[in-house]
Coordinates of C-alpha atoms and ligand atoms in Angstrom, one line a residue:
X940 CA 4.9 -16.8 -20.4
X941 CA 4.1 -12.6 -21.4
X942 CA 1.3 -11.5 -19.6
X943 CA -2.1 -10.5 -21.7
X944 CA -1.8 -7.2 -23.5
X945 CA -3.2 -5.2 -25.9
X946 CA 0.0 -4.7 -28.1
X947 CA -1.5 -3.3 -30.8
X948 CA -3.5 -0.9 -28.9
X949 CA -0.2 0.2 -27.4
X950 CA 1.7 0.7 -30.5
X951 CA -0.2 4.8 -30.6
X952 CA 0.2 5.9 -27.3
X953 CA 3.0 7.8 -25.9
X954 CA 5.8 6.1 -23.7
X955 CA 6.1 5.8 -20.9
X956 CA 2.7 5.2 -19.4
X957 CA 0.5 3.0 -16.7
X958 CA -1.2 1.0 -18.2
X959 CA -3.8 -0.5 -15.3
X960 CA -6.0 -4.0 -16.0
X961 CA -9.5 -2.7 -14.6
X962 CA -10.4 -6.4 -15.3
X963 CA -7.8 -8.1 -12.6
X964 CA -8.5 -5.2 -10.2
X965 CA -12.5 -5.8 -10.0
X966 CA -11.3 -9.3 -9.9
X967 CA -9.1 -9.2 -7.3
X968 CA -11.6 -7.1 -5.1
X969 CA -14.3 -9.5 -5.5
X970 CA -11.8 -12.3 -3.6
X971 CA -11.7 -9.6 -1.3
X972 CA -15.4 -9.1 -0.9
X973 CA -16.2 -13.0 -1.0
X974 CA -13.4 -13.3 2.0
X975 CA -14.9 -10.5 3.9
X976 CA -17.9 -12.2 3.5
X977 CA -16.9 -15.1 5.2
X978 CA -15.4 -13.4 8.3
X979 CA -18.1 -11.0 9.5
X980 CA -16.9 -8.0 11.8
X981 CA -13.6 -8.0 9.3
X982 CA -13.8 -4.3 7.6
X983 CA -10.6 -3.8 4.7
X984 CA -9.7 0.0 3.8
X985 CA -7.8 0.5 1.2
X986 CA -4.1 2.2 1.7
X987 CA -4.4 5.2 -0.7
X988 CA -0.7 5.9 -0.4
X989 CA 0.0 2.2 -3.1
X990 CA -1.9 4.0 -5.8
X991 CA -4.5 7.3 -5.8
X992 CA -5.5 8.1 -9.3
X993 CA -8.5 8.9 -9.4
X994 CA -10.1 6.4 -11.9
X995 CA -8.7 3.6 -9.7
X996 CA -9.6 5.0 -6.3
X997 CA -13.3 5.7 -7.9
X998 CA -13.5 1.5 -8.7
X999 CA -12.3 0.8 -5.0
X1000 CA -14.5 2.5 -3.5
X1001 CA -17.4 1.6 -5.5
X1002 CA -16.8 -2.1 -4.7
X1003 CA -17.5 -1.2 -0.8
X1004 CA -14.0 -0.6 0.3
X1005 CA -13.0 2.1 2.8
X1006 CA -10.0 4.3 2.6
X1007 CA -6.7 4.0 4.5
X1008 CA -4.6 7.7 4.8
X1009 CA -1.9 9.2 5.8
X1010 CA -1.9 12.5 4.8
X1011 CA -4.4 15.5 4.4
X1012 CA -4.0 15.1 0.5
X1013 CA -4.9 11.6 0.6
X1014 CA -8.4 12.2 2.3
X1015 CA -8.7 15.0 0.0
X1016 CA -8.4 12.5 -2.6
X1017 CA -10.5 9.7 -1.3
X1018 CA -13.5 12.1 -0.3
X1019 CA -13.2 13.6 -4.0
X1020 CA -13.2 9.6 -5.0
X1021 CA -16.9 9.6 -3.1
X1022 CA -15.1 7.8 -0.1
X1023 CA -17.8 8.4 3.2
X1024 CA -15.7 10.3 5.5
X1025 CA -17.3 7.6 8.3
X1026 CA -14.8 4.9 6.4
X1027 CA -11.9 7.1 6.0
X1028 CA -9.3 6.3 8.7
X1029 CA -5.8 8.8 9.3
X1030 CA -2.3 7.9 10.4
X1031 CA 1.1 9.2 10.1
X1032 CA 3.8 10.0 12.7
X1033 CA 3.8 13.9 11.1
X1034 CA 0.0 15.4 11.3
X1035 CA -0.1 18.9 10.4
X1036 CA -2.5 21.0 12.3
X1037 CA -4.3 21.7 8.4
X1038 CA -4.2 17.6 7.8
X1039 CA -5.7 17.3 11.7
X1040 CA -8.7 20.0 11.1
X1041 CA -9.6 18.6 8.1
X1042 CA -9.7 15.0 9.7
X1043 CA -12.4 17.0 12.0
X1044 CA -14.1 19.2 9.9
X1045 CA -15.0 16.1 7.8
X1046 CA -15.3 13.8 10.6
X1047 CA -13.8 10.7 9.6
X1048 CA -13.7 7.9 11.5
X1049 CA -10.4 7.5 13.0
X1050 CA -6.8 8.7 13.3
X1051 CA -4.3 7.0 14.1
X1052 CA -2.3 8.5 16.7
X1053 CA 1.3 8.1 16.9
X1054 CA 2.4 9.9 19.9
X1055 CA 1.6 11.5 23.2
X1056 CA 2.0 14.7 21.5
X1057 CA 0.4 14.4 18.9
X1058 CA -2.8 13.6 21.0
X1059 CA -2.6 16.7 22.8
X1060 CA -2.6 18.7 19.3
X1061 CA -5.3 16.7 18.2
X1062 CA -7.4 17.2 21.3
X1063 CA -6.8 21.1 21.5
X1064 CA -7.9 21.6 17.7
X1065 CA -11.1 19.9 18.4
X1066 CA -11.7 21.8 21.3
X1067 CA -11.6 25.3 19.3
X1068 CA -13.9 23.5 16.7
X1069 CA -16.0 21.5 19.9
X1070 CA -15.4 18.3 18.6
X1071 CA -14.5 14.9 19.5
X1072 CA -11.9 12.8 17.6
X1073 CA -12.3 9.2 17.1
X1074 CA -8.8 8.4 18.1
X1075 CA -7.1 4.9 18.2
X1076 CA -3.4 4.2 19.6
X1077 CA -1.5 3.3 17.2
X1078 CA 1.5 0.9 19.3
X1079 CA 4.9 -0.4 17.8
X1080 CA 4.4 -3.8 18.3
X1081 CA 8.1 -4.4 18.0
X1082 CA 7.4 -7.6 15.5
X1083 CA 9.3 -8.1 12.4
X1084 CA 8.6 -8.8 9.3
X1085 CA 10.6 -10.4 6.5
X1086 CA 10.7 -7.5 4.0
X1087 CA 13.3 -5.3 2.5
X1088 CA 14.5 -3.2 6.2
X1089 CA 13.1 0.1 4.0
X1090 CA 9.9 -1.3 4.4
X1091 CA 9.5 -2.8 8.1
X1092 CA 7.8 -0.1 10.3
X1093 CA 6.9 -2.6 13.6
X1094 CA 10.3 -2.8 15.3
X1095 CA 10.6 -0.9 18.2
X1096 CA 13.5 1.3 16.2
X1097 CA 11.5 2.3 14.0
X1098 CA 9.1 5.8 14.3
X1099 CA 5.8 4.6 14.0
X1100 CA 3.8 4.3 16.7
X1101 CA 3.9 4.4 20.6
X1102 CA 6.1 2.1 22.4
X1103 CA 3.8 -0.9 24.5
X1104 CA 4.9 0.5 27.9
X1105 CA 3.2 4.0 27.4
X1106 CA 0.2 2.1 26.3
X1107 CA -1.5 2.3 29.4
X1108 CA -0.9 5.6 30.6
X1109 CA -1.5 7.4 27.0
X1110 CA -5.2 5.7 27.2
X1111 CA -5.6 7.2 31.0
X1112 CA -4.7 10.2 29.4
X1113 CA -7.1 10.2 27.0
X1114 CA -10.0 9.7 29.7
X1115 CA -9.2 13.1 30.9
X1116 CA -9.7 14.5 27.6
X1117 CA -12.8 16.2 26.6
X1118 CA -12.3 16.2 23.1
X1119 CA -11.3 13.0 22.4
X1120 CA -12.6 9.4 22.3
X1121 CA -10.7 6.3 22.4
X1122 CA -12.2 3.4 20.0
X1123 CA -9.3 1.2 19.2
X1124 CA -5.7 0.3 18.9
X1125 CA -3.3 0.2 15.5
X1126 CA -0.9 -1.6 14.6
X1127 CA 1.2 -1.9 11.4
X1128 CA 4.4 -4.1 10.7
X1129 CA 5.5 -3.7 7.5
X1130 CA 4.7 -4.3 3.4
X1131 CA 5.4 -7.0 1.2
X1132 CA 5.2 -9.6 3.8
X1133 CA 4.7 -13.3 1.9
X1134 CA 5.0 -15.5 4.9
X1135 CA 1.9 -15.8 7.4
X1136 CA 3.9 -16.3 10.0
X1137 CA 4.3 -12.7 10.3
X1138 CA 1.4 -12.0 10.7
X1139 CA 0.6 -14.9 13.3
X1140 CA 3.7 -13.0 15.4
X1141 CA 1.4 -9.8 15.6
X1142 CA -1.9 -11.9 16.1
X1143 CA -0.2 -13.5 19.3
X1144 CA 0.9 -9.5 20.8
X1145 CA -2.3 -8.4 20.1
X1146 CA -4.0 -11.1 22.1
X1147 CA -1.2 -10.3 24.5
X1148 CA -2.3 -6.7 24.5
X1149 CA -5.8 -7.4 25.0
X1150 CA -5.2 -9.4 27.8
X1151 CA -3.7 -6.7 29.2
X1152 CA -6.0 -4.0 29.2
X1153 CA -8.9 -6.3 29.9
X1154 CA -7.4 -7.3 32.8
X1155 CA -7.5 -2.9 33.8
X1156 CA -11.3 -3.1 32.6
X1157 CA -10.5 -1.2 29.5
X1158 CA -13.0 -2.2 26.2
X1159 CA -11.3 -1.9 23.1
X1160 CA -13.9 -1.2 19.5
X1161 CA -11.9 -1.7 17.0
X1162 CA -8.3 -3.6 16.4
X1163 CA -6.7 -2.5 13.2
X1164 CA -3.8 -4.7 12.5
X1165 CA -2.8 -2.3 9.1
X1166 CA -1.7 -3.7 5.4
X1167 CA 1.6 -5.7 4.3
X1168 CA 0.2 -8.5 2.5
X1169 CA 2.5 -9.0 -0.4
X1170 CA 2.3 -10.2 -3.9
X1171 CA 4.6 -12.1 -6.2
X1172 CA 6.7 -10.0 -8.4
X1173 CA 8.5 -13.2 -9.4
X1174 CA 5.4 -14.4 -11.5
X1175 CA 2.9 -12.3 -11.8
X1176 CA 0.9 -14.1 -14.2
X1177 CA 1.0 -17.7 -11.8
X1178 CA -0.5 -15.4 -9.1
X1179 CA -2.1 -12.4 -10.2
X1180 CA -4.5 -12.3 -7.2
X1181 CA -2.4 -12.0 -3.7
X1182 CA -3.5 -15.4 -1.0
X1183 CA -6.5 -13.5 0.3
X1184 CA -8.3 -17.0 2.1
X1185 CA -4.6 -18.0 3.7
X1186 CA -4.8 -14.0 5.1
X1187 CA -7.6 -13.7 6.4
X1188 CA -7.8 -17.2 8.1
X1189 CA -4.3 -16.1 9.8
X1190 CA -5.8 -14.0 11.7
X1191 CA -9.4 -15.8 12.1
X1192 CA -7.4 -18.4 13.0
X1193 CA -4.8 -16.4 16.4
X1194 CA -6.0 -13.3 17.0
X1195 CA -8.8 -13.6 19.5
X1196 CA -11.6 -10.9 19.0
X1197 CA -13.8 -9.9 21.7
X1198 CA -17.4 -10.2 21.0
X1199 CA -18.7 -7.4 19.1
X1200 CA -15.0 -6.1 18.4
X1201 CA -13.9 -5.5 14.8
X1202 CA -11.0 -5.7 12.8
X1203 CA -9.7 -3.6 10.5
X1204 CA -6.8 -3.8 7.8
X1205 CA -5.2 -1.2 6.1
X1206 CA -4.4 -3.3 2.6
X1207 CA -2.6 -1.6 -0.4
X1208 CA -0.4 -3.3 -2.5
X1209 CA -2.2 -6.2 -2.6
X1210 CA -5.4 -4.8 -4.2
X1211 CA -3.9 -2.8 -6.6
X1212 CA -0.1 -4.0 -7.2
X1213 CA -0.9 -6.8 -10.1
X1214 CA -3.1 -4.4 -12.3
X1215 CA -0.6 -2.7 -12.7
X1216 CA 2.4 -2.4 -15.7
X1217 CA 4.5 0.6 -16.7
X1218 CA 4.6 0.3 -20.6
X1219 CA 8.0 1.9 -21.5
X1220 CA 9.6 2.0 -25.3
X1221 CA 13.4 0.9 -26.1
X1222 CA 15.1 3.8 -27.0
X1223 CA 18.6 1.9 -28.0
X1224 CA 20.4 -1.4 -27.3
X1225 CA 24.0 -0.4 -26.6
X1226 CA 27.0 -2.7 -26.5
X1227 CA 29.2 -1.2 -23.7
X1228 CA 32.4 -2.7 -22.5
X1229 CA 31.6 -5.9 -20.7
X1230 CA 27.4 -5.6 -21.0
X1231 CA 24.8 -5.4 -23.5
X1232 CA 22.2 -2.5 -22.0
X1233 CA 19.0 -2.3 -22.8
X1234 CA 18.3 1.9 -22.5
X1235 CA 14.2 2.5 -21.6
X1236 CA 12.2 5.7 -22.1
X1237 CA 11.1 4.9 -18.6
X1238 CA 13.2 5.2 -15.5
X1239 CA 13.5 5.7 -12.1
X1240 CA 11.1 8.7 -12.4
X1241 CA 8.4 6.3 -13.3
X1242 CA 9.1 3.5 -11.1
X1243 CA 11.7 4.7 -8.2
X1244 CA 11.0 0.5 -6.7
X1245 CA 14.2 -0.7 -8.3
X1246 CA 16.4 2.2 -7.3
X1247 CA 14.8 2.1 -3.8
X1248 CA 14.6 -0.9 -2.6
X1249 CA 16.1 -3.1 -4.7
X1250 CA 12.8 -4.7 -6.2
X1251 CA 12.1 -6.9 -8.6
X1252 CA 10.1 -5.8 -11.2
X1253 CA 9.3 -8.9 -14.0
X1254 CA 10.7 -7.3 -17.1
X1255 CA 9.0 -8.2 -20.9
X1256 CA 9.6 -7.4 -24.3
X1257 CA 6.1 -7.1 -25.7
X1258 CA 7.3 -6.8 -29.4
X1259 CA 9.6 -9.4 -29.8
X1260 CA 9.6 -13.7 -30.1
X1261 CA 13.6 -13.4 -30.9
X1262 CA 16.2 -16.0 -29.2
X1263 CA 16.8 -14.2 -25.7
X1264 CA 19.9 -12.4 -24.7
X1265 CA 21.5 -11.7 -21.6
X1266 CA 20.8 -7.8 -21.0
X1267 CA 20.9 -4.8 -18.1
X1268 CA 17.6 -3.3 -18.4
X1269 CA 18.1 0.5 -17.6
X1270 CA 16.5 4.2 -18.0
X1271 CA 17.9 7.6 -19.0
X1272 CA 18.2 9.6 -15.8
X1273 CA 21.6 11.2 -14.9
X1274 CA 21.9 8.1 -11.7
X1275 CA 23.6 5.1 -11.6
X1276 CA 21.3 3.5 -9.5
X1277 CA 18.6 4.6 -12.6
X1278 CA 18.8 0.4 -13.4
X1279 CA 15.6 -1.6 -13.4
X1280 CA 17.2 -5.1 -13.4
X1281 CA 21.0 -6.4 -14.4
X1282 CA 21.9 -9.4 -16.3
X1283 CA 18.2 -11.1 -17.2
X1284 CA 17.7 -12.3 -20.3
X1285 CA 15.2 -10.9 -22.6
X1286 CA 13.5 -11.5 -26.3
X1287 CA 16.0 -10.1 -28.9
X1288 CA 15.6 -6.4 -28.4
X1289 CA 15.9 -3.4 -30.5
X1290 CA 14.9 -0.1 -30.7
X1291 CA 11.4 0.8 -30.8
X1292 CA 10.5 -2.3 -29.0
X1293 CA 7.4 -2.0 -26.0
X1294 CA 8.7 -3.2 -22.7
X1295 CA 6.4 -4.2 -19.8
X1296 CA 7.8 -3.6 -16.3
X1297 CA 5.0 -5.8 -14.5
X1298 CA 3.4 -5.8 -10.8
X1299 CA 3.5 -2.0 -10.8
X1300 CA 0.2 -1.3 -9.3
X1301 CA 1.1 -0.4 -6.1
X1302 CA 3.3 2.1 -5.2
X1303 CA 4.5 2.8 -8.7
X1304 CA 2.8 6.3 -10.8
X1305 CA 1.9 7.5 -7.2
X1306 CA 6.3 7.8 -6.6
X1307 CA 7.0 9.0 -9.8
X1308 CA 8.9 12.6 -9.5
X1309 CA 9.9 15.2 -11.8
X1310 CA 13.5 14.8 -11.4
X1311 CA 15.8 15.5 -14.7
X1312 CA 12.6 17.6 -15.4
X1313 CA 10.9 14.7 -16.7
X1314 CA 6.8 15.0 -17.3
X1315 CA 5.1 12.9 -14.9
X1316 CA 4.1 9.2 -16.2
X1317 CA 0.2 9.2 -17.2
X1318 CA -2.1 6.1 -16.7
X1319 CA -4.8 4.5 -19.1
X1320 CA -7.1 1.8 -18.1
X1321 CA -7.5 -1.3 -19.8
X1322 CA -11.3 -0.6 -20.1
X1323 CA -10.8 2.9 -21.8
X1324 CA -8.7 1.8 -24.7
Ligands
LLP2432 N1 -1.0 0.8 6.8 C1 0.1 1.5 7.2 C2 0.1 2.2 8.5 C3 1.2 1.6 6.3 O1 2.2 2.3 6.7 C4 1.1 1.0 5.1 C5 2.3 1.0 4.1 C6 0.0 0.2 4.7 C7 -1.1 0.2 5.6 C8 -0.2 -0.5 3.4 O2 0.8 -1.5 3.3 P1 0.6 -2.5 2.0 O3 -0.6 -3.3 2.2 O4 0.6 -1.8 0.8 O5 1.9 -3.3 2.2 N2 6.8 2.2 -1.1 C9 7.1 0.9 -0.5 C10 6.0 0.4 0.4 C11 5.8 1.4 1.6 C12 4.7 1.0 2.5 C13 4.4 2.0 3.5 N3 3.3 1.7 4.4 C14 7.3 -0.1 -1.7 O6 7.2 0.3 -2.8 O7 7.5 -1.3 -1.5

């Protein structure tokens, strides 16, 4: 089965471009809502970093979401998106002293600290502006996840967050400080994660955590156990909205809030990823020595995911109903890893022909680069055409 497009829309508008379902998004956000609703004290922020144009950010936020950061650009572009800066959280294991003062000058809710260090920076820039910082620890929980390794950021060789043993004495530190409040801990084990039991792993160390610090007197606000929920790239159109109920009950279900404590998650690819299709054009179909290639006016400028990380991305021709052939799908940058899939089989295709590279929501125009000095990919909303 092709997903639902507007082919003939399409047929005027140049290639390559987004092309973002507004419908499936506002969708997918009201399973959201209707889950949140469910589980009170559960609070979702979106993870600006899986997709920031502004049209899109403006429709998240609208629905009640809050905003997930990690750098000064991306609270830039959430406050410009009418994001309160009280629902605007910060990490990142590189804060600039600019990215910090703004985090105070606007006074958002939280960062996300990474590091003893960083701490210290943090507290002495709100000193010269007497403030305090909302800070939470953000701690490598040292749980894995079964994603592509480019994508796991909770084992304890990776550089996110601050290792379990210097837990304890970073938060005694932070009682000293003047400038600085503790309100929760962070945690974040990776993206594209399908199986729950992931998750479960990290609901079972927080609890662990917990324990510990309760039994040191120490009150914890907030838990935030960050994003990763994945979606299917395999079949988009089977499940276009990511297991939200099987999610959320994961961690209603082990991780063991304290009264009055809430949770947060950091979610990104699953709210936007499935809106999401990069519309390219077939530029020629070229019989080389052993293969039959398929050459795109999109490549890895558009959508770096293949190139990157070797992802799947569910590849359709849009104009044709021909007998399918075996083909590599590929773009026209100067790379050999410029390939968006080898050896599937596609509708007859020839030049001219739109091609839909699906599930590219999340993470996809927000990558693109100028390399080859290529124009940037531009978006259009379903609901604008
Ligand atoms: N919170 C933190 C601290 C993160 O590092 C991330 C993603 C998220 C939340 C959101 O994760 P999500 O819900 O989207 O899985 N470019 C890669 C993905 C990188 C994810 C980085 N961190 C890709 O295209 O697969």
């Amino acid at each position: 089965m092709k997903g639902d497009f507007p082919v003939e829309k399409f047929q005027d508008i140049e290639t390559p471009f987004y092309y973002y379902d507004t419908k499936l998004l506002r969708q997918t956000l009201h399973a959201i809502h209707e889950e949140l609703e469910r589980h009170p004290g559960y609070c979702v922020h979106y993870a600006v970093k899986a997709n920031a144009n502004p049209k899109i950010l403006r429709i998240i936020r609208q629905s009640g979401l809050g905003a997930d950061c990690v750098s000064g650009g991306e609270i830039q572009a959430a406050l410009a998106a009418g994001f309160q800066a009280d629902r605007i959280v910060y990490a990142g294991v590189g804060k600039s002293d600019w990215e910090i003062n703004l985090g105070l000058d606007r006074d958002i809710s939280c960062f996300n600290v990474e590091s003893a260090v960083e701490l210290e920076v943090i507290n002495q820039l709100a000193a010269r502006r007497n403030k305090t910082a909302r800070v939470a620890l953000r701690i490598n929980p040292d749980v894995g996840a079964h994603t592509h390794e480019n994508i796991t950021t909770g084992l304890a060789e990776n550089k996110f967050g601050i290792a379990m043993k210097d837990m304890e004495p970073i938060i005694a530190r932070i009682r000293t400080m003047e400038h600085v409040k503790f309100v929760g801990l962070h945690f974040h084990i990776g993206s594209q994660i399908r199986d729950m039991e992931d998750f479960k792993a990290l609901c079972f160390r927080v609890n662990e955590l917990q324990d510990r610090l309760e039994s040191q007197h120490i009150v914890i606000e907030n838990i935030n156990v960050g994003g990763g929920l994945g979606i299917n790239y395999d079949s988009p159109d089977e499940e276009p909205i990511p297991d939200f109920k099987s999610y959320f009950a994961t961690y209603a279900r082990h991780l063991r809030l304290r009264p009055g404590q809430k949770l947060h998650f950091e979610l990104g690819r699953a709210v936007v990823g499935q809106m999401g299709s990069l519309i390219a054009r077939t530029l020629y179909v070229k019989q080389g020595a052993s293969k039959q290639f398929v050459i795109l006016d999109a490549g890895m400028t558009d959508l770096i995911r293949p190139a990157l990380y070797h992802a799947r991305h569910k590849i359709e021709n849009l104009s044709s109903n021909a007998p399918g052939e075996v083909y590599d799908v590929v773009g026209p940058i100067c790379e050999s890893s410029d390939v968006f899939a080898k050896s599937i089989t596609l509708d007859g295709t020839k030049r001219g022909d739109l091609i839909a590279l699906r599930s590219a929501g999340a993470y996809g125009e927000i990558m693109a680069s100028q390399y080859n000095c290529r124009r940037l990919p531009i978006a259009h909303l379903s609901e604008e055409l």
